Short mmCIF file of C-alpha atoms in Angstrom, two decimals:
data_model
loop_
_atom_site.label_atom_id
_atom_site.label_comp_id
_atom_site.label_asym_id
_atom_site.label_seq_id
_atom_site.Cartn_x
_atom_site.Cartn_y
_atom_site.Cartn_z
CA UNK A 1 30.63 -8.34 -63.47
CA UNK A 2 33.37 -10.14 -65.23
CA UNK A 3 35.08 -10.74 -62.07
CA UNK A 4 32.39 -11.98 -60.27
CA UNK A 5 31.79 -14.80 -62.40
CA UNK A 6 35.31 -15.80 -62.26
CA UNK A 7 35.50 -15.70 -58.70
CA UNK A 8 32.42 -17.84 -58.93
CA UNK A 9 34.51 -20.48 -61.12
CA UNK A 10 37.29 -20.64 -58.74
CA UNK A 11 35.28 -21.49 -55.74
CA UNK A 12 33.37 -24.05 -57.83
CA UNK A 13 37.19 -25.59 -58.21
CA UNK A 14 37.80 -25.01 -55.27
CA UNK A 15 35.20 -27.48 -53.37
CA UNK A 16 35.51 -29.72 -56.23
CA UNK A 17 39.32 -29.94 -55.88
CA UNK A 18 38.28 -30.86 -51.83
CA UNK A 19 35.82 -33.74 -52.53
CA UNK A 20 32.75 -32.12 -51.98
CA UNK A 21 29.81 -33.71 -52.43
CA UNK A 22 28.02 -33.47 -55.93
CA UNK A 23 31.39 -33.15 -57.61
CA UNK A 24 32.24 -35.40 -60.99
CA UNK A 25 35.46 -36.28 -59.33
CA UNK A 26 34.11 -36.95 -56.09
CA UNK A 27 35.95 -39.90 -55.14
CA UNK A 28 32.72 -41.52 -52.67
CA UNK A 29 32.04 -44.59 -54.43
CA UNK A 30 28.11 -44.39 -53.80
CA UNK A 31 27.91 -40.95 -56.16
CA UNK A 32 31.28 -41.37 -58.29
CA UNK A 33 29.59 -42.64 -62.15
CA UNK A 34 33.20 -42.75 -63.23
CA UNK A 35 34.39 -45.64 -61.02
CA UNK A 36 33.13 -48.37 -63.03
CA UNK A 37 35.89 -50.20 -65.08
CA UNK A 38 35.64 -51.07 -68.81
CA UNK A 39 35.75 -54.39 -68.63
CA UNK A 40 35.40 -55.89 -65.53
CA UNK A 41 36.83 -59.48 -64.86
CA UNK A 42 33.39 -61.28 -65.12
CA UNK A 43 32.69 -59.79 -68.34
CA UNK A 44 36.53 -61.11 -69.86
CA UNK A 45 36.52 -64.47 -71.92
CA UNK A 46 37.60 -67.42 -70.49
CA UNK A 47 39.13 -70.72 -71.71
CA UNK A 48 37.17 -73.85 -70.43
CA UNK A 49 40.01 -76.27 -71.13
CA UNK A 50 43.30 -77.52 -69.71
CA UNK A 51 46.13 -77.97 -71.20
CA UNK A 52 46.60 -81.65 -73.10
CA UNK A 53 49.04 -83.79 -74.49
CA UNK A 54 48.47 -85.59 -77.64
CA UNK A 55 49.45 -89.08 -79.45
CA UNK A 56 47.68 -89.36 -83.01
CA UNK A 57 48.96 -91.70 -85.84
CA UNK A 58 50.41 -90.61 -89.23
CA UNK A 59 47.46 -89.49 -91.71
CA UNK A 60 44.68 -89.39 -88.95
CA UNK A 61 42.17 -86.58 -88.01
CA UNK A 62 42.72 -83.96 -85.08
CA UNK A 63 40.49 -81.56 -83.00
CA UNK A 64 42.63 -79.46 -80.78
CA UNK A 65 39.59 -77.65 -78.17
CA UNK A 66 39.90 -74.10 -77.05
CA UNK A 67 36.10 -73.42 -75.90
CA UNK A 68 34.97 -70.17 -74.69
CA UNK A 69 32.90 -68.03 -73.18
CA UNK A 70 32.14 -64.87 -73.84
CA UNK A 71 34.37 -63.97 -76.25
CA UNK A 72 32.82 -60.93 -77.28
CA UNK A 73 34.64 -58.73 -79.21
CA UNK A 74 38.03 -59.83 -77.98
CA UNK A 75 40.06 -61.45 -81.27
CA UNK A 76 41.03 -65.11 -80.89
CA UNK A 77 44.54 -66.43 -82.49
CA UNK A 78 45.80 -69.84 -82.84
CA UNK A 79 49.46 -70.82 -83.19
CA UNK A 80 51.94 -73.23 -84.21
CA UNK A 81 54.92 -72.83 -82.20
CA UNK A 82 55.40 -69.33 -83.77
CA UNK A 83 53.51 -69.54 -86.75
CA UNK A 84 49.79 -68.08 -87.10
CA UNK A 85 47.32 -70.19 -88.18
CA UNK A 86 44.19 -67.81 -87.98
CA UNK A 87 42.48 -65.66 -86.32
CA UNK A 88 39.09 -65.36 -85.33
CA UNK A 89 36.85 -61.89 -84.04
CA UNK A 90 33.45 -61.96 -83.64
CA UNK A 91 31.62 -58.64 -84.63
CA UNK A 92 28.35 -57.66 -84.86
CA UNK A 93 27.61 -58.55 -88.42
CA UNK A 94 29.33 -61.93 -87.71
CA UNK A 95 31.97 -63.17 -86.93
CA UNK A 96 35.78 -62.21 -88.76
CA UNK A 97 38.26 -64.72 -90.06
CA UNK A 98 41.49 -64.63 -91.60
CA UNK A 99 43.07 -67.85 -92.23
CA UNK A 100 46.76 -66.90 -92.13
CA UNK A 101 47.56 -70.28 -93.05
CA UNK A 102 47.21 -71.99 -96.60
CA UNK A 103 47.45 -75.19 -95.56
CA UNK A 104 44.19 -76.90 -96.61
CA UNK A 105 44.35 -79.43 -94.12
CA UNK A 106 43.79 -76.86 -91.24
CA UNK A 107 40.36 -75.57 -90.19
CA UNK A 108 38.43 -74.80 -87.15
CA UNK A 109 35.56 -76.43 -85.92
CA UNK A 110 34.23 -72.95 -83.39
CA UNK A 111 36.76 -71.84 -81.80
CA UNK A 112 38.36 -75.56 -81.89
CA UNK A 113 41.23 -76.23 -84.27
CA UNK A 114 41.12 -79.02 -87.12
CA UNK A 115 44.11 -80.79 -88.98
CA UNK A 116 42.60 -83.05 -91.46
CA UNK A 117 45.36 -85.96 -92.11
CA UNK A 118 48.06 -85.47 -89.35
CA UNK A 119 51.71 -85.23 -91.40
CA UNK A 120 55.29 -85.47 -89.54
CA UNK A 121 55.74 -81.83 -89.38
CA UNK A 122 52.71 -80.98 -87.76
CA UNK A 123 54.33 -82.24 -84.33
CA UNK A 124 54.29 -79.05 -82.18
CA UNK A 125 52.81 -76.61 -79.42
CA UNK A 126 49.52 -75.44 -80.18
CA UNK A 127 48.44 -72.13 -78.75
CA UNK A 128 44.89 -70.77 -78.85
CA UNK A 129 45.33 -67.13 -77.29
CA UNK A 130 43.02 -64.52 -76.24
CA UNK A 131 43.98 -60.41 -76.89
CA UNK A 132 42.82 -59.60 -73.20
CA UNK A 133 45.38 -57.82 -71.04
CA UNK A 134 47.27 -59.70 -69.81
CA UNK A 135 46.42 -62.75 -72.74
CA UNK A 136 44.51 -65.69 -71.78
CA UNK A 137 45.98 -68.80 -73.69
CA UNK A 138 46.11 -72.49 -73.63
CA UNK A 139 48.79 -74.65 -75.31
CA UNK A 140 48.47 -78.30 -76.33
CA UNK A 141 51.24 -80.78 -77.38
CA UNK A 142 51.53 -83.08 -80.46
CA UNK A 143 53.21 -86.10 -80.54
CA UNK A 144 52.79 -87.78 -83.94
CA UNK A 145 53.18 -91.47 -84.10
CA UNK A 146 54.83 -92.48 -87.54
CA UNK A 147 55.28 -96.21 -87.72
CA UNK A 148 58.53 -97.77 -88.51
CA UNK A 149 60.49 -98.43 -91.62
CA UNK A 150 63.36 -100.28 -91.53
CA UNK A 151 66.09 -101.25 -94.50
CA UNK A 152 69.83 -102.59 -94.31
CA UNK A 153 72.51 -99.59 -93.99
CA UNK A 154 73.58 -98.71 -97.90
CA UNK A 155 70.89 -100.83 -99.19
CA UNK A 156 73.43 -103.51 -98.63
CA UNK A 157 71.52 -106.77 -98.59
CA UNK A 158 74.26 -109.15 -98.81
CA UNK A 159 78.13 -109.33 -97.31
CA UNK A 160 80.76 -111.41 -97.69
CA UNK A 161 83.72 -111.82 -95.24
CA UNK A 162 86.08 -114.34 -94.88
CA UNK A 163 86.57 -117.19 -92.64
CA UNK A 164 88.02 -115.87 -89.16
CA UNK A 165 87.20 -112.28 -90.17
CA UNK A 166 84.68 -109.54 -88.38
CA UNK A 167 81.17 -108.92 -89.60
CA UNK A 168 79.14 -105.56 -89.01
CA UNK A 169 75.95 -106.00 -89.95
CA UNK A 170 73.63 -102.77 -89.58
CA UNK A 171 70.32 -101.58 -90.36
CA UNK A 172 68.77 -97.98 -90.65
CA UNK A 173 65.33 -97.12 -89.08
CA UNK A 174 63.16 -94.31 -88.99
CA UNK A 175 60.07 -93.61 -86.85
CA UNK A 176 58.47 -91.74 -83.99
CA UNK A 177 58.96 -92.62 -80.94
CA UNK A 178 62.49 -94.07 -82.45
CA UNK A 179 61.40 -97.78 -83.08
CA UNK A 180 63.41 -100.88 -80.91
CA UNK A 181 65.20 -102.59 -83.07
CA UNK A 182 66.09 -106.28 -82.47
CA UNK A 183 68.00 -109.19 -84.68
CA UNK A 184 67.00 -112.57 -85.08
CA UNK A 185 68.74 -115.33 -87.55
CA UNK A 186 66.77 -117.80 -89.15
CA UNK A 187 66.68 -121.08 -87.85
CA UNK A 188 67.58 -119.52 -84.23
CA UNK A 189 64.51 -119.33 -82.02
CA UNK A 190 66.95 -116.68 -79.43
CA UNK A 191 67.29 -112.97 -80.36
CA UNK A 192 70.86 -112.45 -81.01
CA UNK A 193 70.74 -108.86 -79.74
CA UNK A 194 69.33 -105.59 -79.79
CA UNK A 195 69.92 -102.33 -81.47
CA UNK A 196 70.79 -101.16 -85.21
CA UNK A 197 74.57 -102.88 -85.14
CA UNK A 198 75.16 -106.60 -84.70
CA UNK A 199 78.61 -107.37 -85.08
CA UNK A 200 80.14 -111.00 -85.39
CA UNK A 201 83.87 -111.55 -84.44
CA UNK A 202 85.72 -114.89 -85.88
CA UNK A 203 83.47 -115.59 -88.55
CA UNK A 204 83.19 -119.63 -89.04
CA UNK A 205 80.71 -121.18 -91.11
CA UNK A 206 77.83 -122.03 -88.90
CA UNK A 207 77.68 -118.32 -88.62
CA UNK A 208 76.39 -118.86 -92.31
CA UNK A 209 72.68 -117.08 -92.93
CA UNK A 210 70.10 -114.99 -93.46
CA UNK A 211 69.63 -112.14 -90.55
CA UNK A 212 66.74 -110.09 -89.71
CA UNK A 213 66.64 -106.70 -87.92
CA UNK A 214 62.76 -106.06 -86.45
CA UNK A 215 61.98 -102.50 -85.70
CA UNK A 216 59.07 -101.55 -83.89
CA UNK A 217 57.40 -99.08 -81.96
CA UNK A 218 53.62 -99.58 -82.05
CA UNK A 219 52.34 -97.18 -84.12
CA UNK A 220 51.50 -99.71 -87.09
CA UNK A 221 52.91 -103.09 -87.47
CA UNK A 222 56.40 -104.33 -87.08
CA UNK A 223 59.08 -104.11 -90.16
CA UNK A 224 61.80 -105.89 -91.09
CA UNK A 225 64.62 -105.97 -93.03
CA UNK A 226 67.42 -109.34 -93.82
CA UNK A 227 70.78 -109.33 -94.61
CA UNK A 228 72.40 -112.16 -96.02
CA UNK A 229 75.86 -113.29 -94.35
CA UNK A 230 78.19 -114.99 -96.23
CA UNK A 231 81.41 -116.18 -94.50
CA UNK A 232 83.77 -117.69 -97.07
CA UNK A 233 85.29 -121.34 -95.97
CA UNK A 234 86.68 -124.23 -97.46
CA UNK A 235 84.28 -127.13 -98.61
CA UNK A 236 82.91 -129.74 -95.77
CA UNK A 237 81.91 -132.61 -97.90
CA UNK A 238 80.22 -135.79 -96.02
CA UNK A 239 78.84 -138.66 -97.69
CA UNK A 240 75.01 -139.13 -97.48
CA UNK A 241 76.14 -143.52 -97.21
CA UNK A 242 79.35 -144.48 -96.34
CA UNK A 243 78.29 -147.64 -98.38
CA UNK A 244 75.47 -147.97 -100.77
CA UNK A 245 73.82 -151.64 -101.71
CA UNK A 246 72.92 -152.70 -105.27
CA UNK A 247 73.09 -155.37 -108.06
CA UNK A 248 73.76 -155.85 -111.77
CA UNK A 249 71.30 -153.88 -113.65
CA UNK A 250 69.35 -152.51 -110.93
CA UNK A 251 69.97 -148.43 -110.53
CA UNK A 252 71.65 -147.09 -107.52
CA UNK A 253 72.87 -143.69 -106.72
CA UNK A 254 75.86 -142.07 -104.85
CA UNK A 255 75.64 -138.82 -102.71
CA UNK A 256 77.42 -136.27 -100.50
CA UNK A 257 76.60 -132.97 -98.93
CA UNK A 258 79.05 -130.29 -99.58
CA UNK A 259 78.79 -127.35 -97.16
CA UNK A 260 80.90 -124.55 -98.88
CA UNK A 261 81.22 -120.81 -99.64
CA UNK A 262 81.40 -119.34 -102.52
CA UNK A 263 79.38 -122.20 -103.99
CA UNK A 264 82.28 -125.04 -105.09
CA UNK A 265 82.92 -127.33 -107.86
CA UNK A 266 82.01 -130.90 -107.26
CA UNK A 267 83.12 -133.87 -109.36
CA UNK A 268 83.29 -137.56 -109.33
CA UNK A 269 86.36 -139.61 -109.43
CA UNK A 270 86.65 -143.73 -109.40
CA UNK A 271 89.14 -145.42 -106.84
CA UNK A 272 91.91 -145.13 -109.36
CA UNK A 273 91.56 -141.47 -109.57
CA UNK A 274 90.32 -141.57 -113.43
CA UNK A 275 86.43 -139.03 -113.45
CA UNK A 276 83.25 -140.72 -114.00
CA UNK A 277 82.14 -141.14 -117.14
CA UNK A 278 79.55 -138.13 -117.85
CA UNK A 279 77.92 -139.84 -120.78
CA UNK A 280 76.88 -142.71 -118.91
CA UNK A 281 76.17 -141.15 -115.21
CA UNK A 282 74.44 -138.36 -114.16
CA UNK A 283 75.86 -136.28 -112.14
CA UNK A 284 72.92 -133.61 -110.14
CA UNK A 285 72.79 -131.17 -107.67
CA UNK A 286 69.82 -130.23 -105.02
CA UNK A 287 70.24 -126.38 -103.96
CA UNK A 288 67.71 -126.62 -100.99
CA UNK A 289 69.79 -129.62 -99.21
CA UNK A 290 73.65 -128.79 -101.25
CA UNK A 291 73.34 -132.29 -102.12
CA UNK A 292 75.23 -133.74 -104.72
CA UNK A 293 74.40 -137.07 -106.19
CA UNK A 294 76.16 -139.65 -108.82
CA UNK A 295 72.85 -141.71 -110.67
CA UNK A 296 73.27 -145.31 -111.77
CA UNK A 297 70.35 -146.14 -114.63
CA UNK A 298 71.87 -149.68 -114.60
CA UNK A 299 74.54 -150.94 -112.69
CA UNK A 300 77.36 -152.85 -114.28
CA UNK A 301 79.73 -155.25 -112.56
CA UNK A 302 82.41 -153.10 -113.58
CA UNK A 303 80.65 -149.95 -111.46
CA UNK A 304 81.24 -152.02 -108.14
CA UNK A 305 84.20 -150.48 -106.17
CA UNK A 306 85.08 -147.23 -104.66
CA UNK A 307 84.30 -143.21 -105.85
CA UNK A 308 85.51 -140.03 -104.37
CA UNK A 309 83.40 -136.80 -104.03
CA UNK A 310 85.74 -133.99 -104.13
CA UNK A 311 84.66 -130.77 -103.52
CA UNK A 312 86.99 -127.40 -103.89
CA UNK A 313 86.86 -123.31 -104.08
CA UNK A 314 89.33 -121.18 -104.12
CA UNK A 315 89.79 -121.40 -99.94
CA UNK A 316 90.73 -124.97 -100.14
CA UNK A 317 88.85 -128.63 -101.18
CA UNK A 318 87.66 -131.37 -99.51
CA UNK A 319 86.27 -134.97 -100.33
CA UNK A 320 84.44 -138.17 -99.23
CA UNK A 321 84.20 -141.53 -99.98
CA UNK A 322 81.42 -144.12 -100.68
CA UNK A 323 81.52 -147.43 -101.39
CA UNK A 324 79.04 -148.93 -104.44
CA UNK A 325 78.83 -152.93 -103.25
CA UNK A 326 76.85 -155.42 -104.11
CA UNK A 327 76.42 -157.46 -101.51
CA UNK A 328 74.07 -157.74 -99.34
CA UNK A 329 72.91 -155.99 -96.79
CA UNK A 330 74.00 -156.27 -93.38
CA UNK A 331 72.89 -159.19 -91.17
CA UNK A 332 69.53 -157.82 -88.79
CA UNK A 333 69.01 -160.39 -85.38
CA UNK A 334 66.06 -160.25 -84.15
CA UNK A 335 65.81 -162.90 -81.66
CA UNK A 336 65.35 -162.24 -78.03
CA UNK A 337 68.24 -161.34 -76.00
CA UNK A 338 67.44 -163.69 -73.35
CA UNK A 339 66.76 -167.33 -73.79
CA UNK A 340 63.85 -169.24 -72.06
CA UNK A 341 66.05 -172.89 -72.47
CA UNK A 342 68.23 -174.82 -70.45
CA UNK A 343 70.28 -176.26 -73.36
CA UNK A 344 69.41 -174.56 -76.72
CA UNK A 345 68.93 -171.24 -78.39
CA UNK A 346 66.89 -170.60 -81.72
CA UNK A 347 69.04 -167.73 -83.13
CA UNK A 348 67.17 -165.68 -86.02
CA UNK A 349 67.94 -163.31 -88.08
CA UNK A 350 67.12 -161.61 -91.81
CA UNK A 351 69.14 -160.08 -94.74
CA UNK A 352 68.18 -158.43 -98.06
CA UNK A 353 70.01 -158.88 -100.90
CA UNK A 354 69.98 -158.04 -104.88
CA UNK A 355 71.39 -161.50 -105.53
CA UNK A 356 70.18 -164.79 -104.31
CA UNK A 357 72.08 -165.98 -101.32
CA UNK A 358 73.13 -169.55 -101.79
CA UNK A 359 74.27 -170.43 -98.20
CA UNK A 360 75.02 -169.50 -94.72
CA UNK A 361 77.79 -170.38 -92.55
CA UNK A 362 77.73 -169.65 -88.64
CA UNK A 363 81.17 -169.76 -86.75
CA UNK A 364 81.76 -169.15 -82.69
CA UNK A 365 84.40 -168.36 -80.54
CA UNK A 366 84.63 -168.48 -76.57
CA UNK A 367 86.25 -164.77 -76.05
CA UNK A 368 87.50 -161.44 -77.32
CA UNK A 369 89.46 -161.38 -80.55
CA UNK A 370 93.10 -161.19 -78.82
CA UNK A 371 92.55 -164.40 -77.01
CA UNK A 372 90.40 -166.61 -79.22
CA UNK A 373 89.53 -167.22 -83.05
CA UNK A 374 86.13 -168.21 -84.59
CA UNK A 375 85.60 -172.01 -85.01
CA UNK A 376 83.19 -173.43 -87.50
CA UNK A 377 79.83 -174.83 -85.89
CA UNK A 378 80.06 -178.30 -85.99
CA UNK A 379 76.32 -179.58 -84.85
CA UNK A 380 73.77 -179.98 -87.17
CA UNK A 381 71.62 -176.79 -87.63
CA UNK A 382 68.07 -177.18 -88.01
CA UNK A 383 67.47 -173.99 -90.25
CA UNK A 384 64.10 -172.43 -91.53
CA UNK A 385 64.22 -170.02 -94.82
CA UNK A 386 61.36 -167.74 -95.28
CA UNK A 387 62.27 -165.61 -99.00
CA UNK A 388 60.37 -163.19 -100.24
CA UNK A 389 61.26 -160.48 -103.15
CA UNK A 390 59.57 -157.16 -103.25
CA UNK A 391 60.41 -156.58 -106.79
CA UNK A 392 63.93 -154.56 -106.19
CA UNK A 393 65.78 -157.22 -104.19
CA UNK A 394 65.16 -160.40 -102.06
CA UNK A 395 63.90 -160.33 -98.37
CA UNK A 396 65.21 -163.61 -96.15
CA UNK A 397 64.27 -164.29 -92.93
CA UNK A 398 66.52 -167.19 -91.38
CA UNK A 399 65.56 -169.50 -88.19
CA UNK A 400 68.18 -171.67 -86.68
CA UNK A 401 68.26 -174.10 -83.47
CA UNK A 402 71.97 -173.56 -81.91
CA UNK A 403 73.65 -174.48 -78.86
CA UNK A 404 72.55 -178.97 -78.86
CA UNK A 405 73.97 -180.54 -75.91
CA UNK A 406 76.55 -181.32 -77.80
CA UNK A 407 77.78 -177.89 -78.46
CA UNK A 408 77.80 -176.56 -75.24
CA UNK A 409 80.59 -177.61 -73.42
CA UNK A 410 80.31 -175.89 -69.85
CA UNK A 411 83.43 -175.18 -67.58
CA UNK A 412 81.47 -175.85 -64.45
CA UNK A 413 84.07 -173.84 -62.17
CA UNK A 414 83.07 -170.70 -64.47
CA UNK A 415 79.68 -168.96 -64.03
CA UNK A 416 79.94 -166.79 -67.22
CA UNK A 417 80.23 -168.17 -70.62
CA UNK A 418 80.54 -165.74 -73.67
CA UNK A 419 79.66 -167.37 -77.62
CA UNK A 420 80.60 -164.86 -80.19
CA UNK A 421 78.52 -166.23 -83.37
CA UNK A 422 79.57 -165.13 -86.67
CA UNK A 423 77.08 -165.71 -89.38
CA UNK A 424 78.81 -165.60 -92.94
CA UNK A 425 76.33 -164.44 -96.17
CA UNK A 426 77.86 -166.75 -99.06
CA UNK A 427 80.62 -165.24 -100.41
CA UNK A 428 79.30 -161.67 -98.77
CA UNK A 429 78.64 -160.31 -95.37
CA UNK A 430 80.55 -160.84 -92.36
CA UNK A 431 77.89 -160.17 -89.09
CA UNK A 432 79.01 -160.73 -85.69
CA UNK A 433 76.85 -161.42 -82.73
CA UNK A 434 77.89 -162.12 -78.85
CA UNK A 435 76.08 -164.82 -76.38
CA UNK A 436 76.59 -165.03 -73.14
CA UNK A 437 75.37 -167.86 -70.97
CA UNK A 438 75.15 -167.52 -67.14
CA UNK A 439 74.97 -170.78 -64.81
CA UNK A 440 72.34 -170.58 -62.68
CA UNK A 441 71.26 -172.85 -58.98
CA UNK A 442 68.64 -174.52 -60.83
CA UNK A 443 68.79 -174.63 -64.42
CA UNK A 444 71.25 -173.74 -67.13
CA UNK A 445 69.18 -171.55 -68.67
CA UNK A 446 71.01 -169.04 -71.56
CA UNK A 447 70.41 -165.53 -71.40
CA UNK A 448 71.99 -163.96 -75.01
CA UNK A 449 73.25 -160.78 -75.78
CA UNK A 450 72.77 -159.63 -79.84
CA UNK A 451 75.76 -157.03 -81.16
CA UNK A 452 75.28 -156.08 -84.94
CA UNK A 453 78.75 -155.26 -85.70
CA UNK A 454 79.79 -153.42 -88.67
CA UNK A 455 82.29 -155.04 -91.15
#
């Protein structure tokens, strides 16, 4: 009996091993309940996002997406570069999290990653991955924009260098992307360059100043940082007048602009060399000009005459030289330059003076200095005086009729006739002015030419 029922197995085998019909193993897909796969490819998650690329300032607030569908119970893990964040698997009780990372800034929002206040060193890949097999995963960059900061290379706010000498003037920035840097100097409208170096070769002392390196690279507002240049040079002293007008007990006061680095020592001297007297005169000093400046309260005869500004460091000195008069001012003509008369001229002219002027003298001559001197006029002048005084000194104004018949004595084979008229300020100024007379085919009219001349 016993071997009946085994030969019954072994045919059963048999016709199963043979794909018969009925069998668990038959292979026909119409009868074969074993064919159907575990998890079939519609069933799988999927990731409904691309890949993206991301630009966020310094500080500000993230969402990285990973959205999906059907999860199920497939576990969900999001990375930085490497590192786990956490990881998400939804069960039937709820879902399961375990935040790998204890960085309080970083939650999820889903299946969607959050970073609460975006820091430097959160610039990365992102990669939200799926434990199918093969993984399903999606990767997003960071790019974190930190604005600029900017600040002169060893903190080194000022240099000094020598006349003729090389500068290198650098600045040290930070930022993401890595800022442009360009350098300005002030009182220059032109960018001298670009980059963190700026270097200056033969230093002179124009190149004098404050410069500014600008770094920026739009995530915030530009920054800036200044170096003060210093090139060291002997003083340049000018004088602010040559010649400065005054009169007994009226104030007056002497300057000169020294240009000069380091910072010099400045002192007034008389003609003869001796200093000025400190108790009497005040000596000052303007720092937003460099203007030094000699004060008069009340001027003394004695104070008429020459001083020296002298100016000096320890790369050399320099000086100037102004003149403290008290006469009066130079002669101003204003009469026309062209005359509307055959045979006379009404020259006019006005002078300011501290002093009363007690007289005028006029003089002419027919040609340059080399070939003829100045004669005294010798017509009677018909002269109008207008004086006014505007409570510091007195204002003339001076009308005269010149060139009577009489004066002009016309070479008739000439057509050009030049006057030089010298007008002499009793006992003071010395003005000089030139007329020229041209003969014309129906009148002798006078055209004149006015020179102001210095003395």
């Amino acid at each position: 009996m016993w071997m009946l029922s085994l030969c019954l197995v072994w045919i059963y085998g048999m016709r199963s091993s043979l794909g018969q019909v009925g069998s668990p193993w038959h292979t026909g897909a119409e009868n074969d309940y074993y064919y159907e796969q575990l998890h079939p490819d519609d069933d799988l998650p999927v990731i409904t996002t691309d890949e993206q690329q991301f630009a966020i300032n310094l500080g500000e607030l993230l969402v990285i997406p990973c959205p999906v569908h059907n999860l199920g119970d497939f576990t969900l893990v999001w990375r930085r570069g490497n590192q786990i964040l956490w990881v998400l698997q939804d069960r039937g009780e709820g879902p399961f999290i375990q935040a790998v990372s204890r960085d309080p800034r970083i939650n999820r929002n889903g299946t969607s990653l959050i970073i609460n206040g975006v820091l430097p060193d959160d610039e990365s890949i992102y990669t939200c991955e799926i434990s199918t097999s093969p993984p399903r995963s999606v990767s997003h960059t960071l790019k974190v924009k930190v604005p600029p900061t900017v600040y002169p290379a060893n903190n080194r706010t000022t240099m000094m260098i020598k006349m003729g000498g090389t500068a290198y003037l650098r600045c040290v920035v930070t930022g993401n992307p890595m800022p442009k840097v360009t350098w300005t100097k002030e009182g220059l409208a032109q960018p001298l360059g670009e980059g963190v170096n700026l270097t200056l070769t033969n230093a002179r002392a124009e190149d004098n100043g404050i410069y500014t390196c600008t770094a920026d690279n739009g995530a915030g507002d530009p920054v800036h940082a200044s170096i003060n240049l210093q090139v060291m040079h002997p003083p340049e002293v000018m004088a602010d007048k040559i010649e400065v007008y005054s009169g007994v007990s009226y104030d007056a006061t002497l300057a000169c602009f020294v240009n000069a680095t380091p910072r010099p020592q400045v002192k007034w001297y008389r003609e003869n060399g001796s200093p000025v007297d400190p108790l009497r005169l005040k000596v000052a000093y303007d720092t937003r000009n460099k203007k030094h400046s000699l004060q008069f309260d009340r001027v003394q005869k004695g104070d008429f005459g020459y001083y020296t500004c002298n100016a000096s460091n320890f790369m050399g000195n320099s000086s100037a030289l102004v003149r403290l008069t008290g006469r009066p001012k130079p002669v101003r003509f204003s009469s026309p330059k062209l005359g509307d008369k055959d045979t006379r001229y009404t020259l006019v002219w006005e002078v300011e003076s501290y002093s009363p002027v007690l007289a005028y003298n006029i003089a002419y001559r027919n040609g340059p200095p080399h070939i003829s001197t100045f004669r005294n006029h010798k017509c009677d002048v018909t002269c109008s005086v207008v004086c006014a005084h505007n409570g510091q000194y007195f204002a003339y104004k001076v009308r005269c009729l010149l060139f009577q018949k009489a004066f002009l004595q016309v070479n008739s084979r000439s057509l050009h006739y030049k006057y030089c008229i010298r007008v002499s300020v009793f006992k003071n100024m010395i003005m000089e002015t030139t007329t020229e007379r041209k003969k014309k085919t129906a009148a002798n009219n006078i055209s004149i030419k006015l020179f102001e001349i210095m003395p």
